[in-house]
């Protein structure tokens, strides 16, 4: 029989994240969203408490948590503010290639000093001319003795304006497609690395997002992760790990939206009674609750499979897609429950819809996820 | 410096309170118990003193049923306390008679080295505010309640603190051992780090069993009845279309019903 109960350890780390989200993040969420502020003091505090480098083993200075534990934390943080959560968990995404492809020496050299103090890292895969088609990278890595020379541009990179370390994917030969891609660790201080300006976004406005230009950046061969040509596999395996927490992030947004809607429905009156007593509103709330419950179980299950070393490409894609679509529906319905007030920026729910939208796009768009799901499915019947 | 902090597990502030079927106690089935309020400040103050006086030890003691009491002790360990002692209570009502609690705690505290015994000036749930004094009496130490701005002067070996009174702020100094009911710590309570929380879950707690305790006078004071306050009535919602209409209706209600003015 499956066991859906959380351990005491899990409840206590979830409670830590819950407290942090509600006392530190939520009170600042609206202002950071409105003014597009990057609340570095909150991120620093998240690092101090151990809420930042969740996937990095403790021997390298991280929190060393299972994926299910990470999902519990991410949902709580996202309930407080999805944008801040994106910036807080961007290190998990950026450092995962080092965990998957790095040698023990590289892990010690990069992760230990990085995790020992407050630092942000960015994952550099997406390019202006290629998002979902990750095999078609244009950023070049040209071998020159015991160095590579990297040139090209990455875009939509979370935390890029503030990051001190980048994991970068570049090709030694575009004709080789995925087989030509290599992964590198590049400190921001390396000559030729130029992060661009912070982009104006629809949602997740407490997070920073930008381009990074690499102009003839010399990277030692010793800083390449894995073998030459192994970069694409490292990138895909990284996303296999980090996709599920995006489901959890979407669930946090949805949970917040439902709670706002339920509280409002109990207090707002129409036709002489609280609107929560109207069946039209009850049906909306019931649909929200069902959707969130299903999405959460899918997320937990995918994380559980990965933690048990089982293949979970199908489950993690289903979890991410279902949860992000669910968050959009729930946030949309929450606005509807609020009526005109929901459309006003003075109320908290319109932000949730803008935040939910990104979860359908980043870390593998839902269209790509559905392609993956169909491929995994059809393989079984071929 | 040897510091002992005594804390009490109290229901989380978000717990929906209701009377138990016996009508004399609270139904706390499924409630989450936490380290809260003045107790949290007492732990924070103890840790501040530990930081200020190198070589200090902070030991935390709590009296209560095992499950919930273990939770608050582990929370205190996660914050930085060095050891934790669980004084197991009989399965009695949520708040036992204060003298019994003081005697049980004193039995555990006596076994620990202590220059300072810190407690919150009142608990986060019953808020009686009597324990600091009762504990001082049970230990035979001087006791003060409502301490603020607590410091330790290592050269003179004196605790200095303030105490708010109607006349102003009293300034006190006292050598240890002393029992202080803390009103406010020098800092907002810190938050435990994730790794320390996980470590605290595996820490071994010292236990004092019922058999080791002196006879507890649990019948000293017992609750006779517990009821929720009656639901508030009398609030009126004024329906209106214009501010003038709202004002007219309000004035009429104030005159005729509330009789605030003739």
Coordinates of C-alpha atoms in Angstrom, one line a residue:
Chain A
X1 CA 0.0 0.0 0.0
X2 CA 1.3 3.5 -0.7
X3 CA 1.9 5.7 2.3
X4 CA 0.7 9.3 1.9
X5 CA 1.6 10.4 5.4
X6 CA 4.6 12.8 5.8
X7 CA 7.4 12.0 8.2
X8 CA 8.1 14.2 11.2
X9 CA 11.2 15.5 9.3
X10 CA 9.0 16.4 6.4
X11 CA 6.4 18.2 8.4
X12 CA 9.1 20.2 10.2
X13 CA 10.9 21.3 7.1
X14 CA 7.5 22.1 5.5
X15 CA 6.6 24.1 8.6
X16 CA 9.8 26.1 8.3
X17 CA 9.1 27.0 4.7
X18 CA 5.5 27.8 5.6
X19 CA 6.5 30.2 8.3
X20 CA 9.1 31.8 6.1
X21 CA 6.7 32.2 3.3
X22 CA 3.9 33.7 5.4
X23 CA 6.0 36.0 7.6
X24 CA 8.8 37.1 5.3
X25 CA 7.7 36.6 1.7
X26 CA 3.9 37.2 1.6
X27 CA 3.9 40.6 3.3
X28 CA 6.3 41.9 0.6
X29 CA 4.9 40.1 -2.4
X30 CA 2.5 42.8 -3.6
X31 CA 5.0 45.6 -3.4
X32 CA 7.8 43.5 -5.1
X33 CA 5.3 42.6 -7.8
X34 CA 4.1 46.1 -8.4
X35 CA 7.6 47.7 -8.4
X36 CA 9.4 44.7 -9.9
X37 CA 11.8 44.7 -6.9
X38 CA 14.4 41.9 -6.3
X39 CA 14.2 41.4 -2.5
X40 CA 17.8 40.3 -2.0
X41 CA 17.4 40.5 1.8
X42 CA 14.7 37.8 1.6
X43 CA 16.8 35.6 -0.6
X44 CA 19.8 36.0 1.7
X45 CA 17.6 35.0 4.6
X46 CA 16.3 32.0 2.7
X47 CA 19.9 31.0 2.2
X48 CA 20.7 31.5 5.9
X49 CA 17.9 29.2 6.9
X50 CA 18.9 26.5 4.4
X51 CA 16.0 27.1 2.0
X52 CA 18.1 27.8 -1.0
X53 CA 20.4 25.0 -2.2
X54 CA 17.9 22.3 -1.4
X55 CA 19.3 19.7 -3.8
X56 CA 23.0 20.0 -2.9
X57 CA 24.2 17.3 -0.6
X58 CA 25.2 18.5 2.9
X59 CA 28.8 17.5 2.4
X60 CA 29.0 20.4 -0.2
X61 CA 27.1 22.8 2.1
X62 CA 23.6 22.4 0.7
X63 CA 20.5 21.0 2.4
X64 CA 20.6 17.6 0.8
X65 CA 16.9 17.0 0.6
X66 CA 14.9 14.4 -1.4
X67 CA 12.9 15.7 -4.3
X68 CA 9.7 15.1 -2.3
X69 CA 11.0 17.3 0.5
X70 CA 12.0 19.9 -2.0
X71 CA 8.4 19.8 -3.4
X72 CA 6.9 20.3 0.0
X73 CA 9.1 23.4 0.6
X74 CA 8.6 24.8 -2.9
X75 CA 4.8 24.6 -2.6
X76 CA 4.9 26.5 0.7
X77 CA 7.3 29.2 -0.6
X78 CA 5.2 29.7 -3.7
X79 CA 2.1 30.2 -1.6
X80 CA 3.9 33.2 -0.2
X81 CA 5.2 34.5 -3.6
X82 CA 5.8 32.5 -6.8
X83 CA 8.3 35.1 -8.2
X84 CA 10.5 35.0 -5.1
X85 CA 10.3 31.2 -5.2
X86 CA 11.5 31.2 -8.7
X87 CA 14.6 33.1 -7.7
X88 CA 15.1 31.0 -4.5
X89 CA 15.0 27.7 -6.4
X90 CA 17.0 28.9 -9.4
X91 CA 20.1 27.6 -7.7
X92 CA 18.7 24.1 -7.6
X93 CA 18.3 24.2 -11.4
X94 CA 21.7 25.9 -12.0
X95 CA 23.7 23.5 -9.7
X96 CA 22.0 20.3 -10.8
X97 CA 24.3 19.9 -13.9
X98 CA 27.3 20.0 -11.5
X99 CA 25.6 17.4 -9.3
X100 CA 24.8 15.2 -12.3
X101 CA 27.9 15.7 -14.5
X102 CA 30.6 17.0 -12.2
X103 CA 33.5 14.9 -10.9
X104 CA 34.0 14.8 -7.0
X105 CA 36.8 17.3 -7.6
X106 CA 34.6 19.7 -9.5
X107 CA 31.8 19.4 -7.0
X108 CA 34.2 20.3 -4.2
X109 CA 35.8 23.1 -6.1
X110 CA 32.5 24.7 -7.3
X111 CA 29.8 23.8 -4.8
X112 CA 31.6 24.2 -1.5
X113 CA 32.6 27.8 -1.8
X114 CA 29.4 28.6 -3.6
X115 CA 27.1 27.2 -0.9
X116 CA 29.2 28.5 2.0
X117 CA 27.9 32.0 1.6
X118 CA 24.9 33.6 -0.1
X119 CA 25.3 33.2 -3.8
X120 CA 23.0 33.0 -6.8
X121 CA 23.6 30.8 -9.9
X122 CA 21.9 30.7 -13.2
X123 CA 21.2 27.9 -15.7
X124 CA 22.1 29.0 -19.2
X125 CA 20.4 26.8 -21.8
X126 CA 17.7 28.9 -23.6
X127 CA 18.8 31.2 -26.5
X128 CA 17.0 34.0 -28.3
X129 CA 16.5 31.7 -31.4
X130 CA 15.8 28.5 -29.6
X131 CA 13.8 27.6 -26.4
X132 CA 12.1 24.2 -26.8
X133 CA 14.4 23.1 -29.6
X134 CA 17.3 22.8 -27.1
X135 CA 19.4 20.8 -29.5
X136 CA 19.7 23.7 -31.9
X137 CA 22.1 25.8 -29.7
X138 CA 24.0 28.6 -31.5
X139 CA 26.4 29.4 -28.6
X140 CA 29.8 28.0 -29.8
X141 CA 32.5 26.4 -27.7
X142 CA 35.8 26.2 -29.7
X143 CA 38.7 24.2 -28.3
X144 CA 41.9 26.1 -27.9
X145 CA 44.6 24.1 -26.1
X146 CA 43.5 23.4 -22.5
X147 CA 40.7 26.0 -22.8
X148 CA 37.4 26.4 -24.7
X149 CA 36.5 29.7 -26.1
X150 CA 32.7 30.3 -25.7
X151 CA 30.8 32.9 -27.7
X152 CA 27.0 33.4 -27.9
X153 CA 24.0 34.7 -26.1
X154 CA 21.5 33.1 -23.6
X155 CA 18.2 34.6 -22.8
X156 CA 15.3 34.4 -20.2
X157 CA 17.9 33.4 -17.7
X158 CA 16.5 33.5 -14.1
X159 CA 18.7 35.5 -11.7
X160 CA 21.2 36.3 -14.5
X161 CA 21.5 39.9 -13.5
X162 CA 22.4 38.9 -9.9
X163 CA 24.2 35.5 -10.4
X164 CA 27.9 34.9 -9.6
X165 CA 28.0 31.5 -11.3
X166 CA 26.6 30.2 -14.6
X167 CA 26.1 26.7 -15.9
X168 CA 26.3 27.2 -19.7
X169 CA 25.5 24.9 -22.6
X170 CA 27.3 25.4 -25.9
X171 CA 28.1 23.4 -29.0
X172 CA 31.4 22.5 -30.4
X173 CA 29.7 21.8 -33.8
X174 CA 26.1 22.8 -34.6
X175 CA 26.0 20.1 -37.3
X176 CA 26.3 17.4 -34.5
X177 CA 23.0 18.7 -33.1
X178 CA 22.5 17.3 -29.6
X179 CA 25.8 15.3 -29.8
X180 CA 27.9 18.4 -30.1
X181 CA 26.6 20.1 -26.9
X182 CA 28.9 20.5 -23.8
X183 CA 28.2 21.8 -20.3
X184 CA 30.5 24.3 -18.6
X185 CA 30.7 26.1 -15.3
X186 CA 31.5 29.7 -15.8
X187 CA 32.0 32.2 -13.0
X188 CA 30.5 35.6 -13.7
X189 CA 33.9 37.2 -13.0
X190 CA 35.4 35.5 -16.2
X191 CA 36.4 38.0 -18.8
X192 CA 33.8 38.4 -21.6
X193 CA 30.7 37.4 -19.5
X194 CA 28.1 40.2 -19.7
X195 CA 24.7 39.8 -18.1
X196 CA 22.1 42.1 -19.6
X197 CA 19.4 44.2 -18.0
X198 CA 16.6 42.8 -15.9
X199 CA 13.6 42.1 -18.2
X200 CA 10.1 43.6 -17.5
X201 CA 7.8 40.5 -17.0
X202 CA 4.1 39.8 -16.8
X203 CA 4.5 37.9 -13.5
X204 CA 7.2 36.6 -11.2
X205 CA 8.3 40.2 -11.0
X206 CA 10.2 39.7 -7.7
X207 CA 12.5 37.4 -9.7
X208 CA 15.2 38.8 -12.1
X209 CA 15.5 37.5 -15.6
X210 CA 17.9 38.5 -18.2
X211 CA 20.3 37.8 -21.1
X212 CA 23.9 36.8 -20.7
X213 CA 26.4 37.5 -23.5
X214 CA 29.6 35.4 -23.8
X215 CA 32.3 37.2 -25.9
X216 CA 35.2 34.9 -26.5
X217 CA 35.1 33.7 -22.9
X218 CA 38.0 31.4 -22.1
X219 CA 36.9 28.4 -19.9
X220 CA 39.4 25.8 -18.8
X221 CA 38.8 22.3 -20.0
X222 CA 38.8 21.3 -16.3
X223 CA 35.5 23.3 -16.0
X224 CA 33.6 21.2 -18.5
X225 CA 31.0 19.0 -16.9
X226 CA 31.0 15.4 -18.2
X227 CA 32.6 14.4 -21.5
X228 CA 32.6 16.4 -24.7
X229 CA 29.1 16.0 -26.3
X230 CA 27.5 14.9 -23.0
X231 CA 26.0 18.4 -22.4
X232 CA 22.6 17.7 -23.9
X233 CA 22.1 14.6 -21.8
X234 CA 23.2 16.6 -18.6
X235 CA 20.7 19.3 -19.5
X236 CA 17.8 16.9 -20.1
X237 CA 18.6 14.9 -16.9
X238 CA 18.7 18.2 -15.0
X239 CA 15.3 19.1 -16.2
X240 CA 14.0 15.6 -15.3
X241 CA 14.9 16.5 -11.7
X242 CA 13.7 20.1 -11.6
X243 CA 10.5 19.7 -13.6
X244 CA 8.5 18.2 -10.7
X245 CA 9.2 21.1 -8.2
X246 CA 7.7 23.4 -10.9
X247 CA 4.5 21.4 -10.4
X248 CA 4.8 22.1 -6.7
X249 CA 5.4 25.7 -7.4
X250 CA 2.2 25.8 -9.4
X251 CA 0.3 24.1 -6.6
X252 CA 1.4 26.8 -4.2
X253 CA -0.1 29.4 -6.4
X254 CA -3.3 27.5 -6.8
X255 CA -3.6 26.9 -3.1
X256 CA -3.2 30.6 -2.4
X257 CA -5.8 31.4 -5.1
X258 CA -8.3 28.9 -3.6
X259 CA -7.9 30.2 -0.1
X260 CA -8.3 33.8 -1.1
X261 CA -11.5 32.8 -3.0
X262 CA -12.9 30.8 -0.1
X263 CA -12.3 33.5 2.4
X264 CA -13.7 36.2 0.1
X265 CA -16.8 34.0 -0.7
X266 CA -17.6 33.7 3.0
X267 CA -17.5 37.4 3.6
X268 CA -18.9 38.9 0.4
X269 CA -22.7 39.1 0.3
X270 CA -25.1 39.1 -2.6
X271 CA -28.8 38.5 -2.7
X272 CA -28.9 38.7 1.1
X273 CA -26.3 36.0 1.9
X274 CA -22.6 35.2 1.6
X275 CA -21.8 34.3 -2.0
X276 CA -20.3 31.0 -0.5
X277 CA -23.9 29.9 0.0
X278 CA -24.6 30.3 -3.7
X279 CA -24.2 27.0 -5.6
X280 CA -22.5 28.7 -8.5
X281 CA -19.6 29.7 -6.2
X282 CA -19.6 26.4 -4.3
X283 CA -19.1 24.6 -7.6
X284 CA -16.2 26.8 -8.5
X285 CA -14.6 26.2 -5.1
X286 CA -15.1 22.5 -5.3
X287 CA -13.5 22.3 -8.7
X288 CA -10.5 24.3 -7.4
X289 CA -10.1 21.9 -4.5
X290 CA -10.3 18.8 -6.7
X291 CA -7.9 20.2 -9.2
X292 CA -5.3 21.2 -6.5
X293 CA -5.7 17.8 -4.7
X294 CA -5.1 15.9 -7.9
X295 CA -2.1 18.1 -8.9
X296 CA -0.5 17.7 -5.5
X297 CA -0.8 13.9 -5.5
X298 CA 0.6 13.8 -9.1
X299 CA 3.5 15.9 -8.0
X300 CA 4.2 13.9 -4.8
X301 CA 4.1 10.7 -6.8
X302 CA 6.5 11.9 -9.5
X303 CA 8.9 13.1 -6.8
X304 CA 8.5 9.8 -4.9
X305 CA 9.4 7.8 -8.0
X306 CA 12.5 9.9 -8.6
X307 CA 13.6 9.6 -5.0
X308 CA 13.2 5.8 -5.3
X309 CA 15.5 5.9 -8.4
X310 CA 12.7 4.8 -10.7
X311 CA 12.3 6.3 -14.2
X312 CA 9.8 9.1 -14.0
X313 CA 10.0 11.1 -17.2
X314 CA 6.3 10.4 -17.9
X315 CA 5.2 11.1 -14.3
X316 CA 7.2 14.3 -13.9
X317 CA 5.9 15.7 -17.2
X318 CA 2.4 14.8 -16.3
X319 CA 2.8 16.4 -12.9
X320 CA 4.3 19.6 -14.2
X321 CA 1.7 20.0 -17.0
X322 CA -1.3 19.1 -14.9
X323 CA -0.3 21.3 -12.0
X324 CA 0.6 24.3 -14.1
X325 CA -2.7 24.0 -16.2
X326 CA -4.5 23.6 -12.9
X327 CA -2.9 26.7 -11.4
X328 CA -4.1 28.7 -14.4
X329 CA -7.6 27.4 -14.1
X330 CA -7.8 27.9 -10.3
X331 CA -6.3 31.4 -10.4
X332 CA -8.7 32.3 -13.2
X333 CA -11.7 31.0 -11.2
X334 CA -10.5 32.8 -8.1
X335 CA -10.6 36.1 -10.0
X336 CA -14.2 35.2 -11.1
X337 CA -15.2 34.6 -7.5
X338 CA -13.9 38.0 -6.6
X339 CA -15.7 39.5 -9.6
X340 CA -14.7 43.1 -10.4
X341 CA -12.5 43.3 -7.3
X342 CA -10.5 40.3 -8.6
X343 CA -9.6 42.3 -11.7
X344 CA -8.2 45.1 -9.5
X345 CA -4.5 45.2 -8.6
X346 CA -5.5 46.2 -5.1
X347 CA -6.7 42.6 -4.5
X348 CA -4.2 39.7 -4.5
X349 CA -5.7 37.3 -7.1
X350 CA -4.8 38.9 -10.4
X351 CA -1.1 38.5 -9.6
X352 CA -1.7 34.8 -9.1
X353 CA -3.0 34.4 -12.6
X354 CA 0.0 36.3 -14.0
X355 CA 2.4 34.1 -11.9
X356 CA 0.6 30.9 -12.9
X357 CA 1.1 31.6 -16.6
X358 CA 4.8 31.2 -16.4
X359 CA 4.5 27.7 -15.0
X360 CA 3.0 26.6 -18.3
X361 CA 6.0 28.0 -20.1
X362 CA 9.3 27.6 -18.2
X363 CA 11.4 24.5 -17.6
X364 CA 9.9 22.8 -20.7
X365 CA 6.7 24.3 -22.1
X366 CA 3.5 22.3 -21.6
X367 CA 3.5 21.6 -25.3
X368 CA 6.9 20.0 -25.1
X369 CA 5.7 18.1 -22.0
X370 CA 2.7 16.7 -23.9
X371 CA 5.1 15.6 -26.7
X372 CA 7.1 13.8 -24.0
X373 CA 4.0 12.3 -22.4
X374 CA 2.7 11.1 -25.8
X375 CA 6.1 9.7 -26.7
X376 CA 6.4 7.8 -23.4
X377 CA 2.8 6.6 -23.8
X378 CA 3.1 5.4 -27.5
X379 CA 6.3 3.7 -26.8
X380 CA 4.4 1.3 -24.6
X381 CA 2.0 0.3 -27.4
X382 CA 4.4 0.3 -30.3
Chain B
X1 CA 27.1 30.5 32.7
X2 CA 24.6 27.8 33.2
X3 CA 21.1 28.7 31.9
X4 CA 17.9 26.7 32.2
X5 CA 14.9 27.7 30.2
X6 CA 11.5 26.2 31.0
X7 CA 9.0 26.2 28.2
X8 CA 5.4 25.0 27.8
X9 CA 3.8 23.4 24.7
X10 CA 0.8 25.6 23.7
X11 CA -1.7 25.1 20.9
X12 CA -0.7 26.9 17.7
X13 CA -2.5 30.3 17.5
X14 CA -4.4 29.1 14.4
X15 CA -6.1 26.3 16.4
X16 CA -9.8 26.5 16.5
X17 CA -10.7 26.3 20.1
X18 CA -13.8 24.4 21.4
X19 CA -14.8 22.8 24.7
X20 CA -14.2 19.1 25.1
X21 CA -17.3 16.9 25.7
X22 CA -16.6 16.9 29.5
X23 CA -17.3 20.7 29.5
X24 CA -14.3 21.3 31.7
X25 CA -11.4 21.2 29.3
X26 CA -10.4 22.3 25.8
X27 CA -10.7 19.8 23.0
X28 CA -7.2 19.8 21.6
X29 CA -7.5 16.7 19.6
X30 CA -5.3 17.0 16.5
X31 CA -4.0 20.5 17.6
X32 CA -0.5 21.4 16.7
X33 CA 1.6 22.4 19.8
X34 CA 4.3 25.0 19.4
X35 CA 6.9 27.0 21.2
X36 CA 5.3 30.4 21.3
X37 CA 5.0 33.9 22.8
X38 CA 7.0 34.7 25.9
X39 CA 8.5 31.2 25.9
X40 CA 10.0 31.8 22.5
X41 CA 11.4 35.1 23.8
X42 CA 12.8 33.3 26.9
X43 CA 14.7 30.9 24.6
X44 CA 15.9 33.8 22.5
X45 CA 17.1 35.7 25.5
X46 CA 18.9 32.6 26.8
X47 CA 20.7 32.2 23.4
X48 CA 21.6 35.9 23.4
X49 CA 23.2 35.5 26.8
X50 CA 25.0 32.3 25.6
X51 CA 26.4 34.3 22.6
X52 CA 27.5 37.1 24.9
X53 CA 29.1 34.9 27.6
X54 CA 31.4 32.3 26.0
X55 CA 31.3 28.9 27.5
X56 CA 27.7 29.2 28.5
X57 CA 25.2 26.3 28.3
X58 CA 21.5 26.5 27.7
X59 CA 19.3 23.6 28.8
X60 CA 15.7 23.5 28.1
X61 CA 13.1 21.8 30.3
X62 CA 9.4 21.2 29.6
X63 CA 6.6 19.5 31.6
X64 CA 3.8 17.9 29.7
X65 CA 2.4 14.8 27.9
X66 CA 5.2 13.2 25.8
X67 CA 4.2 13.9 22.2
X68 CA 3.5 17.7 22.3
X69 CA 6.2 18.4 24.8
X70 CA 8.8 16.6 22.7
X71 CA 7.8 18.9 19.8
X72 CA 8.6 22.1 21.7
X73 CA 11.8 20.7 23.2
X74 CA 13.0 19.8 19.7
X75 CA 12.0 23.3 18.5
X76 CA 14.2 24.8 21.2
X77 CA 17.1 22.5 20.3
X78 CA 16.8 23.5 16.7
X79 CA 17.1 27.1 17.8
X80 CA 20.4 26.4 19.6
X81 CA 19.7 25.1 23.1
X82 CA 22.3 22.5 24.1
X83 CA 20.2 19.8 25.9
X84 CA 16.5 19.1 26.5
X85 CA 14.7 17.5 29.4
X86 CA 11.2 16.2 29.1
X87 CA 9.4 16.0 32.4
X88 CA 6.6 13.6 31.7
X89 CA 3.2 14.7 33.1
X90 CA 0.4 12.5 34.1
X91 CA -2.3 12.4 31.4
X92 CA -4.1 15.3 33.0
X93 CA -6.0 18.2 31.6
X94 CA -4.1 20.7 29.4
X95 CA -3.2 23.1 32.2
X96 CA -2.4 21.5 35.5
X97 CA -2.4 23.4 38.7
X98 CA 0.4 25.9 38.6
X99 CA 2.0 24.8 41.9
X100 CA 2.1 21.2 40.6
X101 CA 3.8 22.3 37.4
X102 CA 6.3 24.4 39.4
X103 CA 7.2 21.5 41.6
X104 CA 7.6 19.1 38.6
X105 CA 9.8 21.6 36.8
X106 CA 11.8 22.3 39.9
X107 CA 12.5 18.6 40.4
X108 CA 14.1 18.5 37.0
X109 CA 15.8 21.9 37.3
X110 CA 17.4 21.0 40.6
X111 CA 19.3 18.2 38.8
X112 CA 20.8 20.7 36.3
X113 CA 23.5 23.2 37.1
X114 CA 21.9 26.7 36.9
X115 CA 22.8 30.3 37.5
X116 CA 19.7 31.5 35.8
X117 CA 16.3 29.9 35.2
X118 CA 14.4 31.7 32.5
X119 CA 10.7 31.3 31.8
X120 CA 8.2 33.4 29.8
X121 CA 6.4 35.8 32.0
X122 CA 3.2 34.0 31.2
X123 CA 2.2 31.1 28.9
X124 CA 0.9 31.6 25.4
X125 CA -2.4 29.8 26.3
X126 CA -3.7 30.1 29.8
X127 CA -1.7 33.3 30.5
X128 CA -1.9 33.0 34.2
X129 CA 1.5 34.5 34.8
X130 CA 2.0 32.7 38.1
X131 CA 4.6 30.1 37.2
X132 CA 7.7 32.3 37.5
X133 CA 6.9 33.0 41.1
X134 CA 5.8 29.5 41.9
X135 CA 9.0 28.1 40.3
X136 CA 11.2 30.5 42.3
X137 CA 9.5 29.3 45.5
X138 CA 9.8 25.7 44.6
X139 CA 13.5 26.1 43.9
X140 CA 14.1 28.4 46.9
X141 CA 15.6 31.1 44.7
X142 CA 14.8 34.8 44.3
X143 CA 12.3 35.3 41.5
X144 CA 11.1 38.3 39.4
X145 CA 8.4 38.5 36.8
X146 CA 8.2 40.8 33.8
X147 CA 12.0 41.2 33.3
X148 CA 13.2 43.2 30.3
X149 CA 16.7 44.3 29.1
X150 CA 18.3 41.3 30.8
X151 CA 22.1 41.4 30.8
X152 CA 24.9 39.6 32.7
X153 CA 27.8 41.4 34.2
X154 CA 30.6 38.8 34.2
X155 CA 33.0 40.8 36.4
X156 CA 30.5 41.3 39.3
X157 CA 28.6 38.1 38.4
X158 CA 25.4 40.0 38.5
X159 CA 22.3 39.8 36.4
X160 CA 20.9 43.2 35.6
X161 CA 17.4 43.7 34.3
X162 CA 14.5 46.1 34.2
X163 CA 10.9 45.6 35.3
X164 CA 8.1 47.8 34.2
X165 CA 5.9 49.0 37.0
X166 CA 3.3 51.7 37.3
X167 CA 5.9 54.1 38.6
X168 CA 8.3 53.5 35.6
X169 CA 11.1 51.2 34.9
X170 CA 12.6 49.6 37.9
X171 CA 16.3 48.6 37.6
X172 CA 17.3 45.5 39.4
X173 CA 20.5 43.5 39.9
X174 CA 20.7 40.1 41.4
X175 CA 23.3 37.4 41.7
X176 CA 22.5 33.9 40.5
X177 CA 20.8 31.5 40.9
X178 CA 17.7 33.5 40.1
X179 CA 14.4 32.7 38.4
X180 CA 13.2 35.4 35.9
X181 CA 9.9 35.6 34.1
X182 CA 10.8 37.3 30.9
X183 CA 8.7 40.0 29.4
X184 CA 10.8 40.7 26.3
X185 CA 14.1 39.5 24.8
X186 CA 16.7 41.8 23.4
X187 CA 15.8 40.5 19.9
X188 CA 12.9 39.1 18.0
X189 CA 13.0 35.4 18.3
X190 CA 15.3 33.8 15.7
X191 CA 14.1 31.2 13.2
X192 CA 15.7 27.7 13.3
X193 CA 17.8 26.7 10.3
X194 CA 16.7 23.7 8.2
X195 CA 19.8 21.6 9.0
X196 CA 19.4 22.3 12.8
X197 CA 15.7 21.3 12.6
X198 CA 16.7 18.0 11.0
X199 CA 19.4 17.5 13.6
X200 CA 17.1 18.3 16.5
X201 CA 14.7 15.5 15.2
X202 CA 17.5 13.0 15.9
X203 CA 18.6 14.4 19.2
X204 CA 18.2 12.3 22.4
X205 CA 16.0 14.0 25.0
X206 CA 16.7 13.5 28.7
X207 CA 13.6 12.2 30.4
X208 CA 12.3 12.5 33.9
X209 CA 9.5 10.0 34.5
X210 CA 6.5 10.4 36.7
X211 CA 8.0 8.0 39.2
X212 CA 11.0 10.3 39.8
X213 CA 8.8 13.3 40.6
X214 CA 7.7 14.4 44.0
X215 CA 4.0 13.9 44.6
X216 CA 2.2 16.4 42.5
X217 CA -0.7 18.1 44.1
X218 CA -2.7 18.0 40.9
X219 CA -6.0 18.5 42.8
X220 CA -4.7 21.9 43.9
X221 CA -6.8 23.7 41.4
X222 CA -9.0 22.2 38.7
X223 CA -11.1 23.7 36.0
X224 CA -14.8 23.4 36.7
X225 CA -16.3 24.5 33.4
X226 CA -15.1 25.7 30.1
X227 CA -17.3 27.5 27.6
X228 CA -16.8 29.6 24.6
X229 CA -17.9 33.2 25.0
X230 CA -21.4 33.8 23.7
X231 CA -21.5 34.8 20.0
X232 CA -21.4 38.5 19.7
X233 CA -24.7 40.1 18.9
X234 CA -25.8 43.7 18.4
X235 CA -23.9 44.5 15.3
X236 CA -26.1 45.9 12.6
X237 CA -25.5 46.2 9.0
X238 CA -26.8 49.4 7.5
X239 CA -28.0 49.0 3.9
X240 CA -27.8 52.2 2.0
X241 CA -27.7 53.8 -1.5
X242 CA -26.3 57.2 -0.6
X243 CA -24.0 58.4 2.2
X244 CA -26.8 60.7 3.3
X245 CA -29.1 57.7 3.7
X246 CA -26.4 55.8 5.6
X247 CA -25.9 58.8 8.0
X248 CA -29.6 59.3 8.6
X249 CA -30.1 55.6 9.4
X250 CA -27.0 55.5 11.6
X251 CA -28.2 58.6 13.6
X252 CA -31.6 57.1 14.1
X253 CA -30.1 53.8 15.4
X254 CA -27.7 55.6 17.7
X255 CA -30.7 57.6 19.1
X256 CA -33.4 55.0 19.3
X257 CA -31.7 51.7 19.8
X258 CA -28.2 52.3 21.2
X259 CA -29.5 55.4 23.0
X260 CA -26.1 57.0 22.8
X261 CA -27.7 60.5 22.8
X262 CA -31.3 61.6 23.1

